[in-house]
Amino acid sequence: MALLLAPATGTVLDHVLRDTYPVWGEGLTFDAYTRYVRALRRTAWGESHLERVVLLDGARVLASANRYDLSARIDGRIRRVLGIGSVFTPRELRGRGAASALIAHLVDAANTEGHEFVLLFSDIGPALYERLDFVPVPLEQATLTVNLKRGAPAMLVRAGDDRDVPHIAELGLTRAVGARLALDRTEDYIRYAITRRRMLAGLGPPDNRHIEFLVAEEGHMAVAYLVCTSHQGRWTIEEAGDRDPSGARVGAMLQVMLAREPSLTPPVITAWWPHSLTPPQLTVAERRPTEAVMMIRPLRDRTLPMPPLAASDVVFWHGDLF
């Protein structure tokens, strides 16, 4: 019987969620995890761009993955990109080529549907995917130090909301134009990315995660923003943007956040921080490769192999991890 790539629905999805919960449960209860996964699919962006798929041998699930229909700016052009995330093979089937077969089926479908590139994330290292013609993308996590001053900066910072999303999309485009690789972050995608972080915090145990979406505005327009997750005494900047090319407003926003509780020890702050963003209030104390390895594959019947990327060529936020 031929292997079949199919959407994970009904009892098949229930089976996949039970299998993947120990790996990607994110500290949620199993009930909250299933609500989280299903709710993402029901967002405006998720309904048309996100799908859980399985590779079937008859009725048996051999492997599963999330399939994303993305757009990215690659070497100056907007390209249609297949994103592959959360590849999972049941323990009893590992080492038999199920994951490789799933990827091959997804790549074949992407070729047919007109995608030009495939992006995926691996938390098991690059070796398996390099055998499938993927190459690693240099992606870095930075540890940031905020240069504090006495008192809070004279800056108005407020909670962000839906009216800010069009301005945020403009800020992201300004940063992406100068990169060789960056997601094309539409307004619906931005709403999806922020909603995903909010749901993860809201469905988890009380006080486990806290999410802040903040903006600085001028003339009733958002001119800088950041989304920050606080978890176990650490801050992760999920995404940020600033009309100021240096990012000075984002730096000032972090100073405002820290000034709210001056008696506390400053948290460790990390971000997948673009090299082009250099707020004068911040010092990049360290850059190291991200734990999750991002990999790319041009689809050869459509695109010539792209020149190697450097970390400074890439703008990809932690909130975009899939």
PDB file of C-alpha atoms in Angstrom:
ATOM      1  CA  MET A   1       0.000   0.000   0.000  1.00  0.00           C
ATOM      2  CA  ALA A   2       1.334   3.445  -0.956  1.00  0.00           C
ATOM      3  CA  LEU A   3       2.126   5.945   1.784  1.00  0.00           C
ATOM      4  CA  LEU A   4      -0.336   8.828   1.983  1.00  0.00           C
ATOM      5  CA  LEU A   5       0.152  12.428   3.148  1.00  0.00           C
ATOM      6  CA  ALA A   6      -3.097  13.589   4.789  1.00  0.00           C
ATOM      7  CA  PRO A   7      -4.442  16.290   7.138  1.00  0.00           C
ATOM      8  CA  ALA A   8      -4.532  15.260  10.789  1.00  0.00           C
ATOM      9  CA  THR A   9      -8.185  15.503  11.799  1.00  0.00           C
ATOM     10  CA  GLY A  10     -10.602  13.803  14.189  1.00  0.00           C
ATOM     11  CA  THR A  11      -9.213  10.773  16.005  1.00  0.00           C
ATOM     12  CA  VAL A  12      -5.948  10.964  14.022  1.00  0.00           C
ATOM     13  CA  LEU A  13      -5.292  14.460  15.398  1.00  0.00           C
ATOM     14  CA  ASP A  14      -6.197  13.239  18.899  1.00  0.00           C
ATOM     15  CA  HIS A  15      -3.599  10.490  18.499  1.00  0.00           C
ATOM     16  CA  VAL A  16      -0.943  12.941  17.293  1.00  0.00           C
ATOM     17  CA  LEU A  17      -1.614  15.342  20.174  1.00  0.00           C
ATOM     18  CA  ARG A  18      -1.248  12.550  22.743  1.00  0.00           C
ATOM     19  CA  ASP A  19       2.089  11.564  21.200  1.00  0.00           C
ATOM     20  CA  THR A  20       3.506  15.084  20.878  1.00  0.00           C
ATOM     21  CA  TYR A  21       2.320  16.520  24.202  1.00  0.00           C
ATOM     22  CA  PRO A  22       5.348  15.242  26.234  1.00  0.00           C
ATOM     23  CA  VAL A  23       7.685  16.969  23.753  1.00  0.00           C
ATOM     24  CA  TRP A  24       5.907  20.251  22.996  1.00  0.00           C
ATOM     25  CA  GLY A  25       3.489  20.649  25.898  1.00  0.00           C
ATOM     26  CA  GLU A  26       5.194  23.902  27.011  1.00  0.00           C
ATOM     27  CA  GLY A  27       4.211  23.332  30.648  1.00  0.00           C
ATOM     28  CA  LEU A  28       0.488  23.233  29.809  1.00  0.00           C
ATOM     29  CA  THR A  29      -1.923  20.555  30.953  1.00  0.00           C
ATOM     30  CA  PHE A  30      -2.886  18.121  28.210  1.00  0.00           C
ATOM     31  CA  ASP A  31      -6.329  19.701  27.963  1.00  0.00           C
ATOM     32  CA  ALA A  32      -4.805  23.181  27.640  1.00  0.00           C
ATOM     33  CA  TYR A  33      -2.309  21.909  25.050  1.00  0.00           C
ATOM     34  CA  THR A  34      -5.079  20.515  22.850  1.00  0.00           C
ATOM     35  CA  ARG A  35      -7.069  23.759  23.187  1.00  0.00           C
ATOM     36  CA  TYR A  36      -3.949  25.742  22.277  1.00  0.00           C
ATOM     37  CA  VAL A  37      -3.195  23.707  19.144  1.00  0.00           C
ATOM     38  CA  ARG A  38      -6.785  23.749  17.921  1.00  0.00           C
ATOM     39  CA  ALA A  39      -7.213  27.487  18.632  1.00  0.00           C
ATOM     40  CA  LEU A  40      -4.169  28.395  16.535  1.00  0.00           C
ATOM     41  CA  ARG A  41      -5.743  26.678  13.560  1.00  0.00           C
ATOM     42  CA  ARG A  42      -8.898  28.784  14.015  1.00  0.00           C
ATOM     43  CA  THR A  43      -7.126  32.175  13.840  1.00  0.00           C
ATOM     44  CA  ALA A  44      -7.580  34.228  10.676  1.00  0.00           C
ATOM     45  CA  TRP A  45      -4.033  33.415   9.553  1.00  0.00           C
ATOM     46  CA  GLY A  46      -4.038  29.826  10.801  1.00  0.00           C
ATOM     47  CA  GLU A  47      -7.192  28.828   8.919  1.00  0.00           C
ATOM     48  CA  SER A  48      -5.488  29.274   5.568  1.00  0.00           C
ATOM     49  CA  HIS A  49      -1.789  28.925   6.380  1.00  0.00           C
ATOM     50  CA  LEU A  50      -1.372  26.257   9.097  1.00  0.00           C
ATOM     51  CA  GLU A  51      -2.139  22.551   8.989  1.00  0.00           C
ATOM     52  CA  ARG A  52      -1.071  19.474  10.947  1.00  0.00           C
ATOM     53  CA  VAL A  53      -0.363  16.633   8.530  1.00  0.00           C
ATOM     54  CA  VAL A  54       0.439  12.947   8.911  1.00  0.00           C
ATOM     55  CA  LEU A  55       2.094  10.310   6.781  1.00  0.00           C
ATOM     56  CA  LEU A  56      -0.132   7.230   6.783  1.00  0.00           C
ATOM     57  CA  ASP A  57       0.552   3.603   5.977  1.00  0.00           C
ATOM     58  CA  GLY A  58      -3.030   2.470   5.727  1.00  0.00           C
ATOM     59  CA  ALA A  59      -4.537   3.613   9.028  1.00  0.00           C
ATOM     60  CA  ARG A  60      -1.167   3.716  10.835  1.00  0.00           C
ATOM     61  CA  VAL A  61       0.444   7.105  11.556  1.00  0.00           C
ATOM     62  CA  LEU A  62       4.136   6.904  10.645  1.00  0.00           C
ATOM     63  CA  ALA A  63       5.068  10.561  11.293  1.00  0.00           C
ATOM     64  CA  SER A  64       3.491  13.999  11.634  1.00  0.00           C
ATOM     65  CA  ALA A  65       4.444  17.657  11.186  1.00  0.00           C
ATOM     66  CA  ASN A  66       3.057  21.162  11.027  1.00  0.00           C
ATOM     67  CA  ARG A  67       2.863  22.582   7.509  1.00  0.00           C
ATOM     68  CA  TYR A  68       2.930  26.376   7.076  1.00  0.00           C
ATOM     69  CA  ASP A  69       2.219  28.343   3.913  1.00  0.00           C
ATOM     70  CA  LEU A  70       4.609  31.288   4.313  1.00  0.00           C
ATOM     71  CA  SER A  71       5.990  34.173   2.331  1.00  0.00           C
ATOM     72  CA  ALA A  72       9.548  35.390   2.787  1.00  0.00           C
ATOM     73  CA  ARG A  73      11.751  38.090   1.360  1.00  0.00           C
ATOM     74  CA  ILE A  74      14.754  36.202  -0.010  1.00  0.00           C
ATOM     75  CA  ASP A  75      17.509  38.075  -1.830  1.00  0.00           C
ATOM     76  CA  GLY A  76      15.221  40.996  -2.576  1.00  0.00           C
ATOM     77  CA  ARG A  77      12.160  39.109  -3.814  1.00  0.00           C
ATOM     78  CA  ILE A  78       9.004  37.866  -2.101  1.00  0.00           C
ATOM     79  CA  ARG A  79       8.949  34.082  -2.413  1.00  0.00           C
ATOM     80  CA  ARG A  80       6.344  31.504  -1.493  1.00  0.00           C
ATOM     81  CA  VAL A  81       7.829  29.271   1.192  1.00  0.00           C
ATOM     82  CA  LEU A  82       6.747  25.985   2.724  1.00  0.00           C
ATOM     83  CA  GLY A  83       7.462  25.934   6.458  1.00  0.00           C
ATOM     84  CA  ILE A  84       7.850  22.592   8.228  1.00  0.00           C
ATOM     85  CA  GLY A  85       7.826  22.389  12.015  1.00  0.00           C
ATOM     86  CA  SER A  86       7.301  19.944  14.879  1.00  0.00           C
ATOM     87  CA  VAL A  87       8.317  16.860  12.887  1.00  0.00           C
ATOM     88  CA  PHE A  88       7.497  13.846  15.058  1.00  0.00           C
ATOM     89  CA  THR A  89       7.904  10.097  14.684  1.00  0.00           C
ATOM     90  CA  PRO A  90       6.489   7.701  17.313  1.00  0.00           C
ATOM     91  CA  ARG A  91       9.271   6.145  19.352  1.00  0.00           C
ATOM     92  CA  GLU A  92       8.618   2.607  18.084  1.00  0.00           C
ATOM     93  CA  LEU A  93       9.010   3.734  14.455  1.00  0.00           C
ATOM     94  CA  ARG A  94      12.156   5.822  14.755  1.00  0.00           C
ATOM     95  CA  GLY A  95      15.174   4.920  12.667  1.00  0.00           C
ATOM     96  CA  ARG A  96      13.069   3.489   9.852  1.00  0.00           C
ATOM     97  CA  GLY A  97      12.984   6.533   7.586  1.00  0.00           C
ATOM     98  CA  ALA A  98       9.463   7.725   8.430  1.00  0.00           C
ATOM     99  CA  ALA A  99      10.501  11.356   9.015  1.00  0.00           C
ATOM    100  CA  SER A 100      12.522  11.399   5.790  1.00  0.00           C
ATOM    101  CA  ALA A 101       9.561   9.993   3.877  1.00  0.00           C
ATOM    102  CA  LEU A 102       7.256  12.623   5.378  1.00  0.00           C
ATOM    103  CA  ILE A 103       9.636  15.425   4.383  1.00  0.00           C
ATOM    104  CA  ALA A 104       9.912  14.000   0.857  1.00  0.00           C
ATOM    105  CA  HIS A 105       6.129  13.951   0.502  1.00  0.00           C
ATOM    106  CA  LEU A 106       5.878  17.547   1.778  1.00  0.00           C
ATOM    107  CA  VAL A 107       8.595  18.721  -0.624  1.00  0.00           C
ATOM    108  CA  ASP A 108       6.902  16.986  -3.566  1.00  0.00           C
ATOM    109  CA  ALA A 109       3.615  18.686  -2.679  1.00  0.00           C
ATOM    110  CA  ALA A 110       5.379  22.054  -2.310  1.00  0.00           C
ATOM    111  CA  ASN A 111       6.843  21.713  -5.805  1.00  0.00           C
ATOM    112  CA  THR A 112       3.412  20.974  -7.219  1.00  0.00           C
ATOM    113  CA  GLU A 113       1.787  23.885  -5.351  1.00  0.00           C
ATOM    114  CA  GLY A 114       4.320  26.466  -6.531  1.00  0.00           C
ATOM    115  CA  HIS A 115       6.519  27.004  -3.479  1.00  0.00           C
ATOM    116  CA  GLU A 116      10.053  28.183  -4.217  1.00  0.00           C
ATOM    117  CA  PHE A 117      11.795  27.366  -0.921  1.00  0.00           C
ATOM    118  CA  VAL A 118      11.312  25.124   2.102  1.00  0.00           C
ATOM    119  CA  LEU A 119      12.209  26.253   5.629  1.00  0.00           C
ATOM    120  CA  LEU A 120      12.227  24.004   8.663  1.00  0.00           C
ATOM    121  CA  PHE A 121      13.414  23.945  12.244  1.00  0.00           C
ATOM    122  CA  SER A 122      15.205  20.989  13.784  1.00  0.00           C
ATOM    123  CA  ASP A 123      15.814  20.395  17.473  1.00  0.00           C
ATOM    124  CA  ILE A 124      17.778  17.197  16.774  1.00  0.00           C
ATOM    125  CA  GLY A 125      20.611  18.807  14.814  1.00  0.00           C
ATOM    126  CA  PRO A 126      21.099  19.224  11.068  1.00  0.00           C
ATOM    127  CA  ALA A 127      22.359  15.789   9.990  1.00  0.00           C
ATOM    128  CA  LEU A 128      19.037  14.188   9.011  1.00  0.00           C
ATOM    129  CA  TYR A 129      17.915  17.183   6.980  1.00  0.00           C
ATOM    130  CA  GLU A 130      21.292  17.764   5.325  1.00  0.00           C
ATOM    131  CA  ARG A 131      20.829  14.327   3.753  1.00  0.00           C
ATOM    132  CA  LEU A 132      17.606  15.721   2.271  1.00  0.00           C
ATOM    133  CA  ASP A 133      19.408  18.692   0.643  1.00  0.00           C
ATOM    134  CA  PHE A 134      18.697  21.262   3.359  1.00  0.00           C
ATOM    135  CA  VAL A 135      21.449  23.631   4.496  1.00  0.00           C
ATOM    136  CA  PRO A 136      21.636  25.356   7.898  1.00  0.00           C
ATOM    137  CA  VAL A 137      20.777  29.051   8.179  1.00  0.00           C
ATOM    138  CA  PRO A 138      23.057  30.859  10.666  1.00  0.00           C
ATOM    139  CA  LEU A 139      20.676  32.084  13.348  1.00  0.00           C
ATOM    140  CA  GLU A 140      21.831  33.604  16.629  1.00  0.00           C
ATOM    141  CA  GLN A 141      20.449  34.248  20.088  1.00  0.00           C
ATOM    142  CA  ALA A 142      21.779  37.380  21.752  1.00  0.00           C
ATOM    143  CA  THR A 143      21.987  38.154  25.455  1.00  0.00           C
ATOM    144  CA  LEU A 144      21.229  41.827  25.993  1.00  0.00           C
ATOM    145  CA  THR A 145      22.280  44.199  28.755  1.00  0.00           C
ATOM    146  CA  VAL A 146      20.212  47.355  29.237  1.00  0.00           C
ATOM    147  CA  ASN A 147      22.216  50.390  30.259  1.00  0.00           C
ATOM    148  CA  LEU A 148      20.117  51.772  33.114  1.00  0.00           C
ATOM    149  CA  LYS A 149      19.984  55.362  34.257  1.00  0.00           C
ATOM    150  CA  ARG A 150      18.496  56.927  37.342  1.00  0.00           C
ATOM    151  CA  GLY A 151      14.720  57.249  36.915  1.00  0.00           C
ATOM    152  CA  ALA A 152      12.594  56.208  33.973  1.00  0.00           C
ATOM    153  CA  PRO A 153      13.060  57.684  30.481  1.00  0.00           C
ATOM    154  CA  ALA A 154      10.590  60.391  29.487  1.00  0.00           C
ATOM    155  CA  MET A 155       8.712  58.175  27.066  1.00  0.00           C
ATOM    156  CA  LEU A 156       5.036  57.301  26.855  1.00  0.00           C
ATOM    157  CA  VAL A 157       4.616  53.541  26.598  1.00  0.00           C
ATOM    158  CA  ARG A 158       1.218  51.880  26.408  1.00  0.00           C
ATOM    159  CA  ALA A 159      -0.255  48.444  25.793  1.00  0.00           C
ATOM    160  CA  GLY A 160      -0.490  47.585  22.128  1.00  0.00           C
ATOM    161  CA  ASP A 161      -3.742  46.596  20.448  1.00  0.00           C
ATOM    162  CA  ASP A 162      -5.184  45.801  17.043  1.00  0.00           C
ATOM    163  CA  ARG A 163      -5.100  49.410  15.791  1.00  0.00           C
ATOM    164  CA  ASP A 164      -1.292  49.243  15.972  1.00  0.00           C
ATOM    165  CA  VAL A 165      -0.907  46.212  13.697  1.00  0.00           C
ATOM    166  CA  PRO A 166      -0.803  48.102  10.354  1.00  0.00           C
ATOM    167  CA  HIS A 167       1.979  50.355  11.700  1.00  0.00           C
ATOM    168  CA  ILE A 168       3.841  47.322  13.083  1.00  0.00           C
ATOM    169  CA  ALA A 169       3.724  45.699   9.654  1.00  0.00           C
ATOM    170  CA  GLU A 170       5.319  48.830   8.178  1.00  0.00           C
ATOM    171  CA  LEU A 171       8.065  48.809  10.815  1.00  0.00           C
ATOM    172  CA  GLY A 172       8.827  45.166  10.064  1.00  0.00           C
ATOM    173  CA  LEU A 173       8.996  45.779   6.338  1.00  0.00           C
ATOM    174  CA  THR A 174      11.557  48.560   6.835  1.00  0.00           C
ATOM    175  CA  ARG A 175      13.827  46.144   8.701  1.00  0.00           C
ATOM    176  CA  ALA A 176      13.245  43.213   6.335  1.00  0.00           C
ATOM    177  CA  VAL A 177      14.119  45.130   3.162  1.00  0.00           C
ATOM    178  CA  GLY A 178      17.767  45.260   4.207  1.00  0.00           C
ATOM    179  CA  ALA A 179      18.008  41.523   4.949  1.00  0.00           C
ATOM    180  CA  ARG A 180      18.714  38.659   2.594  1.00  0.00           C
ATOM    181  CA  LEU A 181      16.249  36.420   4.470  1.00  0.00           C
ATOM    182  CA  ALA A 182      13.225  37.601   6.459  1.00  0.00           C
ATOM    183  CA  LEU A 183       9.614  36.517   6.747  1.00  0.00           C
ATOM    184  CA  ASP A 184       7.019  38.603   4.942  1.00  0.00           C
ATOM    185  CA  ARG A 185       5.010  39.461   8.074  1.00  0.00           C
ATOM    186  CA  THR A 186       1.513  40.441   6.976  1.00  0.00           C
ATOM    187  CA  GLU A 187      -0.993  42.020   9.337  1.00  0.00           C
ATOM    188  CA  ASP A 188      -2.823  38.703   9.854  1.00  0.00           C
ATOM    189  CA  TYR A 189       0.464  36.937  10.478  1.00  0.00           C
ATOM    190  CA  ILE A 190       1.464  39.527  13.108  1.00  0.00           C
ATOM    191  CA  ARG A 191      -1.903  39.057  14.842  1.00  0.00           C
ATOM    192  CA  TYR A 192      -1.341  35.292  14.765  1.00  0.00           C
ATOM    193  CA  ALA A 193       2.180  35.554  16.215  1.00  0.00           C
ATOM    194  CA  ILE A 194       1.089  37.783  19.108  1.00  0.00           C
ATOM    195  CA  THR A 195      -2.053  35.724  19.766  1.00  0.00           C
ATOM    196  CA  ARG A 196       0.043  32.556  19.909  1.00  0.00           C
ATOM    197  CA  ARG A 197       2.197  33.983  22.698  1.00  0.00           C
ATOM    198  CA  ARG A 198      -0.818  35.320  24.557  1.00  0.00           C
ATOM    199  CA  MET A 199      -2.595  31.959  24.424  1.00  0.00           C
ATOM    200  CA  LEU A 200       0.501  30.118  25.614  1.00  0.00           C
ATOM    201  CA  ALA A 201       0.678  32.434  28.619  1.00  0.00           C
ATOM    202  CA  GLY A 202      -3.073  32.474  29.279  1.00  0.00           C
ATOM    203  CA  LEU A 203      -3.548  28.699  29.139  1.00  0.00           C
ATOM    204  CA  GLY A 204      -0.574  27.942  31.368  1.00  0.00           C
ATOM    205  CA  PRO A 205      -0.356  27.829  35.166  1.00  0.00           C
ATOM    206  CA  PRO A 206      -0.919  31.175  36.931  1.00  0.00           C
ATOM    207  CA  ASP A 207       2.207  33.364  36.996  1.00  0.00           C
ATOM    208  CA  ASN A 208       4.184  30.864  34.898  1.00  0.00           C
ATOM    209  CA  ARG A 209       4.432  33.090  31.818  1.00  0.00           C
ATOM    210  CA  HIS A 210       3.640  36.748  31.375  1.00  0.00           C
ATOM    211  CA  ILE A 211       3.422  38.439  27.999  1.00  0.00           C
ATOM    212  CA  GLU A 212       3.658  42.165  27.289  1.00  0.00           C
ATOM    213  CA  PHE A 213       2.828  43.846  23.988  1.00  0.00           C
ATOM    214  CA  LEU A 214       3.930  47.465  24.274  1.00  0.00           C
ATOM    215  CA  VAL A 215       4.107  50.374  21.853  1.00  0.00           C
ATOM    216  CA  ALA A 216       5.549  53.873  21.809  1.00  0.00           C
ATOM    217  CA  GLU A 217       3.553  56.329  19.754  1.00  0.00           C
ATOM    218  CA  GLU A 218       3.928  59.751  18.194  1.00  0.00           C
ATOM    219  CA  GLY A 219       1.018  61.576  16.605  1.00  0.00           C
ATOM    220  CA  HIS A 220      -1.355  58.717  17.468  1.00  0.00           C
ATOM    221  CA  MET A 221       0.823  56.309  15.495  1.00  0.00           C
ATOM    222  CA  ALA A 222       2.918  53.406  16.794  1.00  0.00           C
ATOM    223  CA  VAL A 223       6.537  54.234  16.005  1.00  0.00           C
ATOM    224  CA  ALA A 224       8.112  51.435  18.042  1.00  0.00           C
ATOM    225  CA  TYR A 225       6.901  48.252  19.701  1.00  0.00           C
ATOM    226  CA  LEU A 226       8.046  45.110  21.417  1.00  0.00           C
ATOM    227  CA  VAL A 227       6.530  41.807  22.487  1.00  0.00           C
ATOM    228  CA  CYS A 228       8.254  40.300  25.510  1.00  0.00           C
ATOM    229  CA  THR A 229       7.677  37.040  27.384  1.00  0.00           C
ATOM    230  CA  SER A 230       8.677  36.779  31.042  1.00  0.00           C
ATOM    231  CA  HIS A 231       9.249  33.175  32.154  1.00  0.00           C
ATOM    232  CA  GLN A 232      11.186  31.802  35.133  1.00  0.00           C
ATOM    233  CA  GLY A 233      13.007  35.073  35.727  1.00  0.00           C
ATOM    234  CA  ARG A 234      14.036  35.540  32.108  1.00  0.00           C
ATOM    235  CA  TRP A 235      12.775  37.922  29.448  1.00  0.00           C
ATOM    236  CA  THR A 236      12.588  36.837  25.838  1.00  0.00           C
ATOM    237  CA  ILE A 237      11.978  39.548  23.276  1.00  0.00           C
ATOM    238  CA  GLU A 238       9.690  37.776  20.836  1.00  0.00           C
ATOM    239  CA  GLU A 239       9.748  40.586  18.271  1.00  0.00           C
ATOM    240  CA  ALA A 240      10.351  44.323  18.107  1.00  0.00           C
ATOM    241  CA  GLY A 241      10.415  47.193  15.665  1.00  0.00           C
ATOM    242  CA  ASP A 242      11.309  50.863  15.533  1.00  0.00           C
ATOM    243  CA  ARG A 243      10.938  53.674  13.013  1.00  0.00           C
ATOM    244  CA  ASP A 244      14.327  54.889  14.248  1.00  0.00           C
ATOM    245  CA  PRO A 245      16.895  52.857  12.265  1.00  0.00           C
ATOM    246  CA  SER A 246      19.057  52.398  15.356  1.00  0.00           C
ATOM    247  CA  GLY A 247      16.194  51.095  17.495  1.00  0.00           C
ATOM    248  CA  ALA A 248      16.670  53.806  20.138  1.00  0.00           C
ATOM    249  CA  ARG A 249      12.971  53.813  21.055  1.00  0.00           C
ATOM    250  CA  VAL A 250      13.007  50.046  21.679  1.00  0.00           C
ATOM    251  CA  GLY A 251      16.018  50.531  23.931  1.00  0.00           C
ATOM    252  CA  ALA A 252      14.172  53.243  25.845  1.00  0.00           C
ATOM    253  CA  MET A 253      11.115  51.003  26.170  1.00  0.00           C
ATOM    254  CA  LEU A 254      13.234  48.333  27.851  1.00  0.00           C
ATOM    255  CA  GLN A 255      14.592  50.978  30.213  1.00  0.00           C
ATOM    256  CA  VAL A 256      10.999  51.928  31.083  1.00  0.00           C
ATOM    257  CA  MET A 257      10.107  48.290  31.765  1.00  0.00           C
ATOM    258  CA  LEU A 258      13.086  47.809  34.078  1.00  0.00           C
ATOM    259  CA  ALA A 259      12.480  51.120  35.873  1.00  0.00           C
ATOM    260  CA  ARG A 260       9.066  49.882  37.020  1.00  0.00           C
ATOM    261  CA  GLU A 261      10.705  47.571  39.582  1.00  0.00           C
ATOM    262  CA  PRO A 262      14.109  49.116  40.370  1.00  0.00           C
ATOM    263  CA  SER A 263      14.630  47.077  43.549  1.00  0.00           C
ATOM    264  CA  LEU A 264      14.619  43.759  41.721  1.00  0.00           C
ATOM    265  CA  THR A 265      17.635  42.112  40.153  1.00  0.00           C
ATOM    266  CA  PRO A 266      17.451  42.778  36.391  1.00  0.00           C
ATOM    267  CA  PRO A 267      16.361  39.676  34.477  1.00  0.00           C
ATOM    268  CA  VAL A 268      18.413  37.912  31.849  1.00  0.00           C
ATOM    269  CA  ILE A 269      17.169  39.290  28.514  1.00  0.00           C
ATOM    270  CA  THR A 270      17.568  37.276  25.327  1.00  0.00           C
ATOM    271  CA  ALA A 271      16.398  37.788  21.761  1.00  0.00           C
ATOM    272  CA  TRP A 272      17.020  36.634  18.231  1.00  0.00           C
ATOM    273  CA  TRP A 273      18.373  40.117  17.737  1.00  0.00           C
ATOM    274  CA  PRO A 274      19.064  41.489  14.221  1.00  0.00           C
ATOM    275  CA  HIS A 275      22.600  42.759  13.671  1.00  0.00           C
ATOM    276  CA  SER A 276      21.158  45.902  12.099  1.00  0.00           C
ATOM    277  CA  LEU A 277      19.312  46.905  15.283  1.00  0.00           C
ATOM    278  CA  THR A 278      21.739  48.819  17.544  1.00  0.00           C
ATOM    279  CA  PRO A 279      19.919  50.799  20.267  1.00  0.00           C
ATOM    280  CA  PRO A 280      22.396  53.004  22.165  1.00  0.00           C
ATOM    281  CA  GLN A 281      20.823  51.862  25.477  1.00  0.00           C
ATOM    282  CA  LEU A 282      21.655  48.195  24.834  1.00  0.00           C
ATOM    283  CA  THR A 283      24.819  46.147  24.854  1.00  0.00           C
ATOM    284  CA  VAL A 284      24.925  42.756  23.167  1.00  0.00           C
ATOM    285  CA  ALA A 285      26.807  40.777  25.790  1.00  0.00           C
ATOM    286  CA  GLU A 286      26.895  37.532  23.826  1.00  0.00           C
ATOM    287  CA  ARG A 287      25.799  35.976  20.564  1.00  0.00           C
ATOM    288  CA  ARG A 288      25.579  32.228  20.117  1.00  0.00           C
ATOM    289  CA  PRO A 289      23.796  29.844  17.732  1.00  0.00           C
ATOM    290  CA  THR A 290      20.156  29.199  18.558  1.00  0.00           C
ATOM    291  CA  GLU A 291      19.268  25.794  20.015  1.00  0.00           C
ATOM    292  CA  ALA A 292      16.742  25.166  17.259  1.00  0.00           C
ATOM    293  CA  VAL A 293      18.518  24.859  13.917  1.00  0.00           C
ATOM    294  CA  MET A 294      16.825  26.620  10.999  1.00  0.00           C
ATOM    295  CA  MET A 295      17.421  25.039   7.598  1.00  0.00           C
ATOM    296  CA  ILE A 296      16.508  26.010   4.053  1.00  0.00           C
ATOM    297  CA  ARG A 297      16.175  24.196   0.768  1.00  0.00           C
ATOM    298  CA  PRO A 298      15.612  25.851  -2.597  1.00  0.00           C
ATOM    299  CA  LEU A 299      13.286  23.801  -4.781  1.00  0.00           C
ATOM    300  CA  ARG A 300      15.634  23.040  -7.619  1.00  0.00           C
ATOM    301  CA  ASP A 301      13.189  23.050 -10.497  1.00  0.00           C
ATOM    302  CA  ARG A 302      12.342  26.697  -9.718  1.00  0.00           C
ATOM    303  CA  THR A 303      15.306  28.390  -8.077  1.00  0.00           C
ATOM    304  CA  LEU A 304      19.061  28.403  -8.505  1.00  0.00           C
ATOM    305  CA  PRO A 305      21.001  27.564  -5.331  1.00  0.00           C
ATOM    306  CA  MET A 306      21.308  30.719  -3.220  1.00  0.00           C
ATOM    307  CA  PRO A 307      24.701  32.024  -2.033  1.00  0.00           C
ATOM    308  CA  PRO A 308      25.583  31.112   1.573  1.00  0.00           C
ATOM    309  CA  LEU A 309      23.954  33.262   4.258  1.00  0.00           C
ATOM    310  CA  ALA A 310      25.697  34.988   7.162  1.00  0.00           C
ATOM    311  CA  ALA A 311      23.962  35.603  10.506  1.00  0.00           C
ATOM    312  CA  SER A 312      23.933  39.327   9.735  1.00  0.00           C
ATOM    313  CA  ASP A 313      21.885  38.593   6.575  1.00  0.00           C
ATOM    314  CA  VAL A 314      18.954  37.141   8.529  1.00  0.00           C
ATOM    315  CA  VAL A 315      16.074  38.856  10.358  1.00  0.00           C
ATOM    316  CA  PHE A 316      14.028  36.195  12.102  1.00  0.00           C
ATOM    317  CA  TRP A 317      12.407  36.759  15.499  1.00  0.00           C
ATOM    318  CA  HIS A 318      12.003  34.205  18.283  1.00  0.00           C
ATOM    319  CA  GLY A 319       8.238  34.736  17.981  1.00  0.00           C
ATOM    320  CA  ASP A 320       8.453  33.400  14.408  1.00  0.00           C
ATOM    321  CA  LEU A 321       9.822  30.008  15.524  1.00  0.00           C
ATOM    322  CA  PHE A 322       7.647  27.199  14.187  1.00  0.00           C
TER     323      PHE A 322
END
